[in-house]
XYZ file of C-alpha atoms in Angstrom:
137
model
C 107.761 66.359 92.765
C 104.042 66.620 93.416
C 102.180 69.887 93.396
C 101.630 69.822 97.172
C 105.305 69.110 97.850
C 106.274 72.009 95.604
C 103.825 74.309 97.405
C 105.244 73.267 100.786
C 108.809 73.942 99.625
C 107.846 77.360 98.259
C 105.872 78.212 101.421
C 108.804 77.161 103.613
C 111.226 79.212 101.553
C 108.958 82.253 101.632
C 108.567 81.864 105.396
C 112.351 81.775 105.816
C 112.761 84.840 103.582
C 110.008 86.606 105.506
C 111.748 85.891 108.819
C 115.137 86.942 107.431
C 113.615 90.221 106.251
C 112.017 90.721 109.644
C 115.318 90.129 111.439
C 117.127 92.535 109.111
C 114.542 95.280 109.628
C 114.553 94.815 113.404
C 118.363 94.899 113.427
C 118.387 98.118 111.423
C 115.908 99.792 113.761
C 117.943 98.600 116.750
C 121.172 99.984 115.243
C 119.535 103.373 114.718
C 118.180 103.228 118.282
C 121.548 102.633 119.950
C 123.222 105.351 117.864
C 120.760 108.072 118.835
C 120.506 109.644 122.288
C 117.808 108.751 124.803
C 114.651 110.762 124.256
C 114.296 110.224 120.523
C 111.510 107.869 119.530
C 113.077 105.938 116.674
C 112.175 102.756 118.565
C 108.583 103.545 117.585
C 109.488 102.142 114.130
C 108.995 98.700 115.644
C 105.237 99.419 115.802
C 104.507 99.442 112.041
C 106.803 96.446 111.585
C 104.833 94.422 114.146
C 101.448 95.583 112.855
C 102.335 94.730 109.245
C 103.347 91.260 110.333
C 100.085 90.935 112.286
C 98.113 91.928 109.171
C 99.914 89.212 107.216
C 98.058 86.638 109.310
C 101.204 85.099 110.759
C 100.394 84.971 114.456
C 103.542 83.124 115.532
C 105.780 85.552 113.641
C 103.793 88.487 115.014
C 104.357 87.416 118.607
C 108.024 86.668 117.879
C 108.529 90.084 116.291
C 106.775 91.812 119.171
C 108.907 89.974 121.729
C 112.014 90.884 119.753
C 110.890 94.522 119.550
C 110.257 94.571 123.308
C 113.749 93.221 124.036
C 115.326 95.664 121.564
C 113.428 98.612 123.081
C 114.750 97.737 126.544
C 118.297 97.128 125.260
C 118.142 100.366 123.291
C 117.412 102.276 126.478
C 120.456 100.737 128.141
C 122.840 101.082 125.193
C 121.807 104.500 123.810
C 123.988 107.531 124.496
C 122.732 109.929 127.203
C 119.919 112.295 126.362
C 116.688 112.732 128.294
C 116.627 111.687 131.940
C 116.384 107.899 132.263
C 112.966 108.091 133.945
C 111.531 109.973 130.942
C 113.000 107.426 128.528
C 111.715 104.563 130.695
C 108.166 105.936 130.669
C 108.255 106.619 126.910
C 109.618 103.189 126.100
C 107.175 101.458 128.451
C 104.303 103.207 126.697
C 105.823 102.183 123.358
C 105.905 98.527 124.396
C 102.291 98.832 125.533
C 101.338 100.373 122.165
C 102.977 97.525 120.258
C 101.235 94.793 122.253
C 97.844 96.530 122.128
C 98.157 97.106 118.377
C 99.035 93.506 117.589
C 96.310 92.221 119.915
C 93.788 94.365 118.045
C 95.146 93.320 114.641
C 95.068 89.621 115.519
C 91.542 89.945 116.946
C 90.372 91.806 113.870
C 91.826 89.169 111.521
C 90.186 86.416 113.548
C 86.811 88.196 113.497
C 87.126 88.896 109.767
C 87.860 85.219 109.136
C 84.832 84.160 111.160
C 82.622 86.643 109.292
C 83.902 85.348 105.961
C 83.172 81.759 106.979
C 79.673 82.729 108.137
C 79.030 84.600 104.878
C 80.172 81.564 102.883
C 77.928 79.284 104.949
C 74.954 81.630 104.436
C 75.603 81.787 100.694
C 75.867 78.002 100.484
C 72.597 77.636 102.418
C 70.802 80.091 100.134
C 72.105 78.347 97.041
C 71.007 74.961 98.400
C 67.540 76.397 99.119
C 67.285 77.825 95.615
C 68.379 74.573 94.016
C 66.022 72.564 96.221
C 63.038 74.766 95.337
C 63.918 74.889 91.630
C 62.485 71.420 91.052
């Protein structure tokens, strides 16, 4: 087995484990959500989960997790025992979905900008080094 093949196998396994962990966490949050009455904001726990995934640099998984969180937030409103009036819960949960999508959009944009800055810094450093080496003669 070559080194690259081994790396691909390990990366694939880690990706699967990452997704399994994500699904487990989302399922736990959803279970807590449907067991608590409307009006509690336990569904807000989806926000750090989605942001942490966004910070990991996994854009596809970030969008998947955010879609899953959105579906679970809506289902949680339907399946939760009575509590606050439904219109209050609907507004709170709608704002929660908005928070999740804004947060991941900002995190993805930040990671992209940070990557571009790092590439520019590397290019500048390479250019300076080439200039120094060229003028050293």
